[in-house]
Coordinates of C-alpha atoms and ligand atoms in Angstrom, one line a residue:
M1487 CA -31.9 10.3 45.7
D1488 CA -30.0 10.9 48.9
T1489 CA -26.6 10.4 47.3
G1490 CA -23.5 11.1 49.3
R1491 CA -25.3 11.0 52.8
V1492 CA -24.1 8.7 55.5
L1493 CA -26.5 6.5 57.2
L1494 CA -26.0 4.2 60.4
V1495 CA -28.5 1.5 60.9
T1496 CA -28.3 -0.4 64.2
G1497 CA -29.2 -4.2 63.9
A1498 CA -28.7 -4.4 60.3
S1499 CA -27.7 -8.0 59.9
R1500 CA -31.3 -9.1 59.2
G1501 CA -35.0 -8.1 59.1
I1502 CA -36.0 -4.5 59.1
G1503 CA -32.6 -3.3 59.7
A1504 CA -31.1 -5.1 56.7
A1505 CA -34.0 -4.1 54.4
T1506 CA -33.5 -0.5 55.5
A1507 CA -29.8 -0.7 54.8
R1508 CA -30.3 -2.2 51.3
L1509 CA -32.9 0.3 50.2
A1510 CA -30.9 3.3 51.5
A1511 CA -27.8 2.1 49.6
A1512 CA -29.9 1.8 46.5
R1513 CA -30.9 5.4 47.0
G1514 CA -27.4 6.5 47.4
Y1515 CA -26.5 6.6 50.9
A1516 CA -23.2 5.3 52.2
V1517 CA -24.3 2.7 54.8
V1518 CA -22.8 1.7 58.2
L1519 CA -24.3 -1.7 59.2
N1520 CA -24.1 -2.3 62.9
Y1521 CA -24.7 -5.8 64.4
R1522 CA -24.3 -7.5 67.6
S1523 CA -23.3 -11.2 67.0
D1524 CA -24.1 -12.5 63.5
A1525 CA -21.1 -11.4 61.5
A1526 CA -21.9 -13.9 58.6
A1527 CA -25.3 -12.5 58.1
V1528 CA -24.1 -8.8 58.1
Q1529 CA -21.3 -9.6 55.7
A1530 CA -23.9 -11.1 53.3
V1531 CA -25.9 -7.9 53.4
A1532 CA -22.7 -5.8 53.1
A1533 CA -21.7 -7.9 50.1
D1534 CA -24.9 -7.5 48.3
I1535 CA -24.8 -3.7 48.7
A1536 CA -21.2 -3.5 47.6
T1537 CA -21.8 -5.6 44.6
A1538 CA -24.5 -3.4 43.6
G1539 CA -22.0 -0.5 43.8
G1540 CA -22.9 0.9 47.2
M1541 CA -20.5 2.2 49.9
V1542 CA -20.9 0.0 53.0
V1543 CA -19.0 -0.9 56.1
A1544 CA -20.0 -3.3 59.0
V1545 CA -19.3 -2.4 62.7
Q1546 CA -19.8 -4.9 65.5
A1547 CA -21.3 -3.2 68.7
D1548 CA -23.8 -4.0 71.3
V1549 CA -25.9 -0.8 71.5
S1550 CA -26.6 -1.3 75.2
S1551 CA -22.9 -0.8 76.0
P1552 CA -22.0 2.9 76.3
A1553 CA -18.3 2.1 75.4
E1554 CA -19.3 0.1 72.5
V1555 CA -21.6 2.7 71.1
A1556 CA -18.9 5.4 71.5
A1557 CA -16.6 3.1 69.6
L1558 CA -19.2 2.5 66.9
F1559 CA -19.6 6.2 66.2
G1560 CA -15.8 6.6 66.4
A1561 CA -15.7 4.0 63.6
V1562 CA -18.0 6.0 61.5
D1563 CA -16.0 9.3 62.0
Q1564 CA -12.9 7.4 60.8
R1565 CA -14.5 5.7 57.8
F1566 CA -16.7 8.7 56.6
G1567 CA -15.9 11.8 58.6
R1568 CA -19.6 12.7 58.8
L1569 CA -22.9 11.4 59.8
D1570 CA -26.3 12.5 58.2
A1571 CA -28.8 9.8 59.4
L1572 CA -29.4 7.3 62.0
V1573 CA -31.9 4.5 62.3
N1574 CA -32.2 3.1 65.9
N1575 CA -33.5 -0.4 64.8
A1576 CA -31.8 -2.9 67.0
G1577 CA -34.4 -4.4 69.3
V1578 CA -35.1 -7.5 71.2
L1579 CA -38.0 -9.4 72.8
E1580 CA -37.9 -12.6 74.9
T1581 CA -40.1 -15.6 75.6
Q1582 CA -43.9 -14.9 75.7
M1583 CA -45.2 -15.0 79.3
R1584 CA -47.3 -13.1 81.7
L1585 CA -45.6 -10.1 83.7
E1586 CA -45.8 -11.8 87.1
D1587 CA -43.6 -14.5 85.6
M1588 CA -40.7 -12.3 84.2
D1589 CA -37.4 -12.4 85.8
P1590 CA -36.2 -8.8 86.6
A1591 CA -32.8 -9.5 84.7
R1592 CA -34.8 -10.2 81.5
V1593 CA -36.6 -6.8 81.9
Q1594 CA -33.3 -5.2 82.2
R1595 CA -32.0 -6.7 79.1
V1596 CA -35.0 -5.8 77.1
F1597 CA -34.8 -2.1 78.2
A1598 CA -31.1 -2.0 77.9
T1599 CA -31.3 -2.9 74.1
N1600 CA -34.6 -1.3 73.3
L1601 CA -34.4 2.1 75.3
L1602 CA -30.9 2.7 76.6
G1603 CA -29.4 1.6 73.2
P1604 CA -31.3 4.1 71.2
L1605 CA -30.7 6.8 73.9
L1606 CA -26.9 6.3 73.7
C1607 CA -26.9 6.3 70.0
C1608 CA -29.1 9.5 69.8
Q1609 CA -26.5 11.1 72.1
Q1610 CA -23.7 10.3 69.9
A1611 CA -25.6 11.4 66.8
V1612 CA -26.7 14.8 68.3
R1613 CA -23.1 15.6 69.2
R1614 CA -22.3 15.2 65.6
M1615 CA -25.4 16.4 63.8
S1616 CA -26.5 19.4 65.9
T1617 CA -25.7 22.9 64.5
R1618 CA -25.2 23.7 68.2
H1619 CA -22.0 21.5 68.1
G1620 CA -21.0 22.7 64.6
G1621 CA -22.7 19.9 62.8
A1622 CA -24.7 20.3 59.5
G1623 CA -27.9 18.9 60.9
G1624 CA -29.4 15.4 60.2
A1625 CA -32.4 13.0 60.7
I1626 CA -33.1 10.1 63.3
V1627 CA -35.7 7.4 63.0
N1628 CA -36.5 5.3 66.1
V1629 CA -38.0 2.0 65.4
S1630 CA -40.7 1.5 67.9
S1631 CA -43.8 -0.9 67.7
V1632 CA -47.6 -0.9 67.6
A1633 CA -46.9 -2.7 71.0
A1634 CA -46.3 0.7 72.5
R1635 CA -50.0 1.3 72.0
T1636 CA -51.5 -2.2 72.6
G1637 CA -49.2 -3.1 75.6
S1638 CA -48.6 -6.9 74.4
P1639 CA -50.7 -8.5 77.1
G1640 CA -49.8 -12.1 77.8
E1641 CA -46.9 -12.0 75.4
Y1642 CA -44.2 -9.3 76.4
V1643 CA -45.5 -6.3 78.3
D1644 CA -41.8 -5.4 79.2
Y1645 CA -41.0 -5.1 75.4
A1646 CA -44.2 -3.0 74.9
A1647 CA -43.3 -0.7 77.8
S1648 CA -39.7 -0.3 76.4
K1649 CA -41.3 0.8 73.1
G1650 CA -43.6 3.2 74.8
A1651 CA -40.6 4.8 76.5
L1652 CA -38.9 5.0 73.2
D1653 CA -41.8 6.9 71.7
T1654 CA -41.5 9.4 74.6
L1655 CA -37.8 9.7 73.8
T1656 CA -38.6 10.4 70.3
I1657 CA -41.1 13.2 71.1
G1658 CA -38.9 14.9 73.6
L1659 CA -35.6 14.7 71.7
A1660 CA -37.4 16.0 68.6
S1661 CA -38.6 19.1 70.4
E1662 CA -35.1 19.5 72.1
V1663 CA -33.1 19.7 68.8
A1664 CA -35.9 21.1 66.4
Q1665 CA -33.8 24.3 66.0
E1666 CA -30.6 22.5 65.5
G1667 CA -31.2 21.0 62.0
I1668 CA -32.1 17.5 63.4
R1669 CA -35.4 15.8 62.8
V1670 CA -36.4 12.9 65.0
N1671 CA -39.3 10.6 64.3
G1672 CA -40.6 7.1 65.0
V1673 CA -41.9 4.3 63.0
R1674 CA -44.3 1.6 64.8
P1675 CA -44.4 -1.5 62.7
G1676 CA -47.3 -4.1 63.3
F1677 CA -46.9 -7.6 62.9
I1678 CA -43.9 -8.1 60.3
H1679 CA -42.5 -11.3 58.8
T1680 CA -38.9 -11.4 60.4
G1681 CA -36.9 -13.8 62.6
M1682 CA -37.7 -11.8 65.6
H1683 CA -40.8 -13.8 66.7
A1684 CA -38.7 -16.9 67.1
S1685 CA -37.1 -15.1 70.1
G1686 CA -40.6 -15.1 71.7
G1687 CA -40.8 -18.8 71.1
E1688 CA -43.4 -18.6 68.2
P1689 CA -41.6 -18.4 64.7
G1690 CA -45.1 -18.5 63.1
R1691 CA -46.7 -15.9 65.2
V1692 CA -47.5 -13.4 62.4
D1693 CA -49.5 -16.1 60.7
R1694 CA -51.4 -16.8 63.8
V1695 CA -52.4 -13.2 64.5
K1696 CA -52.7 -11.8 60.9
A1697 CA -56.5 -12.1 60.9
T1698 CA -56.7 -9.4 63.6
V1699 CA -55.0 -6.9 61.1
P1700 CA -57.4 -4.9 59.0
M1701 CA -55.5 -5.8 55.9
R1702 CA -55.5 -9.4 57.0
R1703 CA -51.9 -10.0 56.5
G1704 CA -48.4 -9.5 58.0
G1705 CA -46.1 -6.8 56.7
H1706 CA -42.7 -7.3 55.1
A1707 CA -39.6 -5.6 56.2
E1708 CA -39.3 -3.7 52.9
E1709 CA -42.6 -2.0 53.7
V1710 CA -41.2 -0.6 57.0
A1711 CA -37.9 0.4 55.4
R1712 CA -39.8 2.6 52.8
A1713 CA -41.5 4.4 55.6
I1714 CA -38.1 4.8 57.4
L1715 CA -36.5 6.1 54.2
W1716 CA -39.3 8.6 53.7
L1717 CA -38.8 10.1 57.3
L1718 CA -35.1 10.4 56.7
S1719 CA -35.5 12.1 53.3
D1720 CA -36.0 15.8 52.6
E1721 CA -39.6 14.8 51.5
A1722 CA -40.3 14.9 55.3
S1723 CA -38.7 18.1 55.8
F1724 CA -41.5 19.6 58.1
T1725 CA -42.0 16.3 59.9
T1726 CA -40.5 15.8 63.3
G1727 CA -41.6 14.3 66.6
S1728 CA -44.1 12.1 64.6
L1729 CA -44.7 8.4 65.2
L1730 CA -45.7 6.6 61.9
D1731 CA -47.7 3.3 62.2
V1732 CA -46.8 0.8 59.5
A1733 CA -49.3 -1.9 60.5
G1734 CA -51.8 -2.6 57.9
G1735 CA -54.5 -0.6 59.8
R1736 CA -54.1 -2.1 63.1
Ligands
LIG2622 P1 -34.7 -9.2 64.1 O1 -34.9 -9.9 62.8 O2 -34.7 -10.0 65.3 O3 -33.3 -8.5 64.0 C1 -32.8 -7.8 65.2 C2 -31.4 -7.2 64.8 O4 -31.0 -6.3 65.9 C3 -30.4 -8.1 64.4 O5 -29.5 -7.5 63.4 C4 -29.4 -8.1 65.7 O6 -28.1 -8.4 65.6 C5 -29.7 -6.7 66.3 N1 -29.4 -6.6 67.7 C6 -30.2 -7.0 68.7 N2 -29.7 -6.7 69.8 C7 -28.7 -5.8 69.6 C8 -27.9 -5.0 70.4 N3 -27.9 -5.2 71.8 N4 -26.9 -4.3 69.7 C9 -26.8 -4.3 68.4 N5 -27.6 -5.1 67.6 C10 -28.5 -5.8 68.2 O7 -35.8 -8.0 64.4 P2 -36.8 -7.3 63.3 O8 -38.0 -7.8 63.4 O9 -36.0 -6.8 62.1 O10 -37.0 -5.9 64.3 C11 -36.2 -4.7 64.1 C12 -36.8 -3.7 64.9 O11 -38.4 -3.6 64.6 C13 -36.8 -4.0 66.3 O12 -36.7 -2.7 67.1 C14 -38.2 -4.4 66.8 O13 -38.6 -4.2 68.0 C15 -39.0 -3.6 65.7 N6 -40.4 -4.3 65.5 C16 -40.5 -5.4 64.8 C17 -41.6 -6.0 64.5 C18 -41.9 -7.3 63.9 O14 -43.0 -7.8 63.8 N7 -40.8 -8.0 63.3 C19 -42.8 -5.4 64.9 C20 -42.7 -4.1 65.5 C21 -41.4 -3.6 65.9 P3 -27.5 -9.9 65.7 O15 -28.4 -10.8 64.9 O16 -26.1 -9.7 65.1 O17 -27.5 -10.2 67.2

């Protein structure tokens, strides 16, 4: 159990973020649920956790905004006075298309949430966790994607590139803070059954592509959550700078 630790999950109103928050609460973490827009969805997740006896609070913030990220971590300070773990889960993709058809503003939106957002949250977390700043250490997991390896041709090369950059951030930061009590790792989910694929214009995408997965199925958010929780836990005490694929062998 990880009782008493405080965990912040970005993008926790649904999908992998919500599953991670629920599992963390069941394992004894106090959980901060960040979300961008869907207050009703996040309140439903929070209510489930509270009903089960967990400590939980929901905080609205767009992770691509430096001011909102600062306010988000300020809210964590106010509510709990400590932070032990961060999961940078919030991520977006947009309509499937070829690279030459992408509007530059779209590419900027994707990079703002998928790369700048985690970077800003890592800055705030390190300032609180690092022994260099008087902190007690901690663990960070960045939710990347198998797309960082495959490049998502014909669908969203911009999204894949943002996840590749996120992996590089994970590797560099892990090394930078390795002697300061902080472990930084990534998970790279494959095709997971969540609402995210609707943003690409194809809600049923996982069923279309699952035949290409060695295990011949899509994954479930809970299966990714278990990998994230392992990386956050003391069971992973010598694991940092690692990228764990959760992709059915793909
Ligand atoms: P999802 O169901 O679309 O959920 C995305 C979550 O992120 C929502 O809670 C959303 O909040 C939040 N969010 C989006 N932009 C945000 C922002 N700027 N600031 C704060 N929160 C924001 O996605 P998912 O499938 O669970 O994906 C979670 C992560 O896994 C993402 O990083 C994604 O790239 C990665 N991933 C997913 C798959 C897959 O197949 N599903 C595969 C590989 C990697 P609101 O609803 O409140 O806007």
